[in-house]
């Protein structure tokens, strides 16, 4: 009888698979990270000493400064603008409300090269100023840490803006009115009440922005401000020293994991996953205040300034360059075939990665869904930690994982008389693998939030109405989550298209993507040529941003993208 | 307890010694009862008493550790048997209705008719929607309906595949009081008209008394009593049942030769315990009369006015409290000294007093 107590009512193939599969998915993510950390146990001392004595201290300092600087800028811009458009009414408020999210579609390296081209010594701004004020004009050097921090802050503030905006909207007008009734001014209410209450969202947004700054290597390279990410790519590609790059990546991984834990601590006991403004709202939204006099134009001006600097001007510049480039008939025809090739390759890679990521996310979410599956939620959390790990680090982890697999395959192949050395390492498998690890969280959050709507009672109702577990999946679960799946796939697609560090390190020969193409041309200061692929990335990237703005669900879906 | 219901008809569902443990917690302990054809049985108990576990066991979402569940004589759950939910012919209606949000009302009701010919499905769905008076909203989606309508759709969906029994899991508790009473009458009428047996799970004793053909009271995993509402009210089998049904006070007393002695007088009734046994008598507000008397030792502590009546809370000399139901015309101030008598006009239930007098 005691044996019966533990027996499952229907131990089908599903429940066996259902328990094993999520663990395999989590393993897929954890193994590369684990192997990286194991590498730290056997450091190649010579390389370390050399790194320490040369560039490493500077890179660590720069990484720290960059993340702090970007954190401060994105926090101020993001929460300030969100407050402005949520609480005040001024000319253009409805437009800026959504338009201020648009910079989310611009990758940092695109913004970086546009600003570089515009404000550098040879750029139009300095040239014009010299023409007006003479050649001895002193202009701050844009190729600096300050330049990099400013440009990245301007690109990444929407992470904070979007989450803060959603959080402010969720807040009840009752609390707000109560504070006002106790004699708090608007500003004081914001500082003392609204901001602290939105802390989980703000911390999440700032963390995402900082992580994004940490993973970037191209922008900081343009601005001559080497960080650890830049260092890994440099050691890997420039010095052709993969072992040293892997060790560097391992250390970086420790830093990233520390950061995630810090974020958890800062969020306090608030729920980790943000949900959209849909429940728990009592008393309606905060009553907006119509600004009058100079204030209304000051508000409009502030929003316009940020929107212009972070989106309108760079976008206009990209369009003009592209038009200029295409208007030269000689390049136009040659470009068409090249461009088509890049687009097809990029879209193909992104589509495969999106489908794989969403498929695996579905497995994880199915497993974590039921309240009794505590293990499933832990598994899901582990499997989605890639969002916090810089692309270059994931590339290093994937490389050593696949190299290990390749060695096993090669050993096995020799047994049967084949010679295969780099079967996986040199193929797009590595690239897809890295994308899936990096963007699993994006897919998972979409799938999970749509799965929330499927209650356990619906399962029970369907089962008692004669549906088998398989039929429940097909007739209830999939139809209900398909929009979430599509949204998740779209987000992963765009993120893959924008991804640069892992792509540049792992792409097989001849598999250059749009992002790599943009970077290569920009690195050669070929701004006009770089504009077309950059513009393509921005335009495609805009689609899901606009779509999700409309659905108002970016909070859940983009919650962990980095 | 006396099983006054005389049944010629058949048992639809039988639970025999059903036991289920989760770790250290015994959620169902030796549960035995039957549900007869067309019967409306209410499973009543406080939250956490194991009602939900019984539902899960009944519809096959969990296996039993011991005992068996039978439908029309076939074993559904038992030693090494656990018929899966989809093959049991037992339907469920939930508190949150669990309608499928991506399907119209029509398709929700048709869900359980998957393998039947099209015409038969259409006919059955139409019939069910007529039964719950929702034919005109057939093409709408669940979120476009009111709470009461949603619950009626859920009932139609559950009845469509002609289950041998419908399980109703607190289906009315999310609704407004006014809506709740109307809907529960309607649900009961619908079930009666189709002759479908049902088990209603609830923690609301008033709902249980109003709806149940019979009531099974569950406490701490055990079934304390299965009886008609009247029998349950008049003859509670345990102190728990007495306490849970009706606002019951317990008076310490002692068995005497002609009844029970309490501090507010002797109750003349037959007893079957030895003289001198310490007991607790279950006293309800309608059993207690009172009259103002400056010389009396009991006092009014508070009054709660319910429109048609007043319920007085009275402190007895011993410090124990009883409640008394009085007409709304009798209005006494707090602190009034009153003479209290127990004049039930029927036998009162009593239970052995194990020391803890109140």
XYZ file of C-alpha atoms in Angstrom, chain B residues 105-314:
210
model
C -20.120 29.864 -25.732
C -21.300 27.389 -28.357
C -17.858 25.808 -28.766
C -17.340 25.674 -25.029
C -20.505 23.654 -24.622
C -19.564 21.474 -27.607
C -16.077 20.756 -26.220
C -17.076 17.540 -24.500
C -18.896 16.210 -27.561
C -15.774 15.891 -29.674
C -16.320 12.476 -31.193
C -19.955 12.743 -32.156
C -21.524 13.461 -35.534
C -22.041 17.105 -36.334
C -25.851 17.098 -36.221
C -25.903 15.337 -32.883
C -23.477 17.896 -31.462
C -25.524 20.828 -32.760
C -28.699 19.360 -31.346
C -27.188 18.662 -27.947
C -25.520 22.084 -27.638
C -28.771 23.827 -28.570
C -30.646 21.741 -26.044
C -28.153 22.564 -23.304
C -28.164 26.289 -24.082
C -31.956 26.305 -23.990
C -31.829 24.561 -20.655
C -29.742 27.360 -19.122
C -31.590 30.038 -21.166
C -28.493 31.223 -23.016
C -29.306 30.348 -26.627
C -29.089 34.023 -27.634
C -25.465 34.431 -26.482
C -24.173 31.295 -28.226
C -21.784 33.211 -30.486
C -20.290 35.365 -27.758
C -17.032 34.811 -25.942
C -16.927 34.110 -22.199
C -15.511 37.523 -21.278
C -18.565 39.153 -22.863
C -20.891 37.468 -20.354
C -21.856 38.322 -16.794
C -20.607 36.189 -13.927
C -23.935 34.403 -13.597
C -24.139 33.711 -17.323
C -20.602 32.339 -17.321
C -21.500 29.955 -14.548
C -24.586 28.793 -16.473
C -22.433 28.143 -19.529
C -20.067 26.145 -17.350
C -23.025 24.066 -16.172
C -24.274 23.539 -19.726
C -20.767 22.507 -20.790
C -20.533 20.044 -17.916
C -23.954 18.525 -18.656
C -23.570 18.272 -22.425
C -21.712 14.924 -22.553
C -24.421 13.404 -20.284
C -22.120 12.658 -17.339
C -23.283 10.227 -14.692
C -22.541 12.894 -12.105
C -21.582 16.577 -12.012
C -19.183 17.900 -9.396
C -19.750 21.529 -8.448
C -16.753 23.077 -6.688
C -17.991 26.142 -4.790
C -19.612 27.397 -7.994
C -21.498 30.286 -6.417
C -18.977 31.793 -4.045
C -17.588 34.338 -6.523
C -21.010 35.843 -7.147
C -22.996 38.608 -5.451
C -25.386 37.450 -2.791
C -28.539 38.383 -4.712
C -27.303 36.689 -7.863
C -26.058 33.686 -5.916
C -29.404 32.732 -4.458
C -31.208 32.993 -7.799
C -28.525 31.055 -9.630
C -28.284 28.234 -7.163
C -32.031 27.649 -7.355
C -31.739 27.588 -11.119
C -28.791 25.194 -11.121
C -30.646 22.852 -8.838
C -33.748 22.994 -11.046
C -31.679 22.294 -14.173
C -30.000 19.314 -12.565
C -33.339 18.028 -11.347
C -34.907 18.370 -14.789
C -32.103 16.369 -16.391
C -32.076 13.872 -13.553
C -28.311 14.240 -13.182
C -26.757 13.414 -9.847
C -24.509 16.083 -8.408
C -22.054 16.704 -5.608
C -21.842 20.319 -4.548
C -18.796 21.292 -2.536
C -19.213 24.279 -0.251
C -18.191 25.773 3.068
C -21.464 27.698 3.304
C -23.844 25.894 5.672
C -26.798 27.999 4.607
C -26.239 26.991 0.973
C -25.925 23.363 2.036
C -29.159 23.382 4.012
C -31.032 25.145 1.239
C -29.892 22.925 -1.633
C -28.918 19.487 -0.439
C -31.078 16.392 -0.693
C -28.487 15.103 1.713
C -25.438 16.715 3.253
C -22.104 15.063 3.994
C -20.169 17.024 6.609
C -16.426 16.681 6.310
C -13.871 17.660 8.907
C -10.157 17.042 8.963
C -10.377 14.464 6.161
C -13.181 12.490 7.768
C -16.875 12.395 6.974
C -18.583 13.213 10.269
C -22.164 12.653 9.163
C -24.248 12.075 6.051
C -27.899 12.976 6.458
C -30.792 15.085 5.195
C -30.605 18.767 6.136
C -33.360 18.312 8.727
C -31.708 15.319 10.342
C -28.364 17.076 10.349
C -29.820 20.126 12.023
C -31.932 18.269 14.524
C -29.658 15.376 15.282
C -26.039 16.342 14.800
C -23.886 13.239 15.169
C -20.903 15.054 16.642
C -20.046 18.224 18.460
C -18.322 19.429 15.275
C -21.486 19.024 13.213
C -23.565 20.772 15.867
C -21.099 23.620 15.990
C -20.777 23.936 12.224
C -24.503 23.867 11.448
C -26.545 26.635 12.990
C -25.181 29.171 15.459
C -24.831 26.722 18.316
C -23.878 27.407 21.923
C -22.815 24.646 24.251
C -24.087 24.506 27.821
C -22.406 22.371 30.438
C -24.829 19.951 32.088
C -25.229 16.672 33.875
C -27.466 13.710 33.153
C -30.258 13.384 35.697
C -33.043 10.841 36.037
C -35.578 12.819 34.042
C -33.341 14.784 31.707
C -30.309 17.067 31.794
C -29.498 19.573 34.509
C -27.980 22.855 33.372
C -27.430 26.176 35.060
C -30.603 27.536 33.503
C -32.800 24.714 34.601
C -33.575 21.100 33.857
C -34.258 19.903 30.325
C -36.940 17.276 30.305
C -35.883 14.750 27.706
C -34.952 11.123 27.357
C -31.277 10.349 27.653
C -29.270 7.218 27.117
C -26.259 8.015 29.269
C -25.745 6.992 32.918
C -26.962 9.424 35.545
C -24.249 11.844 36.620
C -22.431 11.923 33.270
C -21.022 15.355 32.452
C -22.320 16.528 29.065
C -22.484 19.556 26.796
C -25.892 20.417 25.386
C -26.160 22.013 21.963
C -28.459 25.035 22.270
C -29.490 27.200 19.339
C -30.868 30.768 19.599
C -34.407 29.640 18.773
C -34.366 27.217 21.723
C -33.719 29.986 24.249
C -36.443 32.225 25.628
C -35.915 35.220 27.851
C -37.916 37.729 29.876
C -36.722 40.840 31.709
C -36.491 40.195 35.422
C -34.526 42.532 37.732
C -33.927 39.655 40.110
C -32.378 37.375 37.444
C -28.655 36.728 37.330
C -28.203 36.625 33.540
C -27.624 39.869 31.633
C -27.904 41.056 28.038
C -24.427 41.703 26.639
C -25.336 42.836 23.151
C -28.085 42.773 20.586
C -27.844 42.267 16.852
C -30.853 43.434 14.905
C -31.600 41.479 11.725
C -34.788 43.212 10.606
C -37.279 40.487 11.318
C -35.683 39.518 14.594
C -33.287 40.387 17.374
C -30.554 38.029 18.475
C -29.417 38.681 22.055
C -26.093 37.625 23.455
C -26.507 36.778 27.100
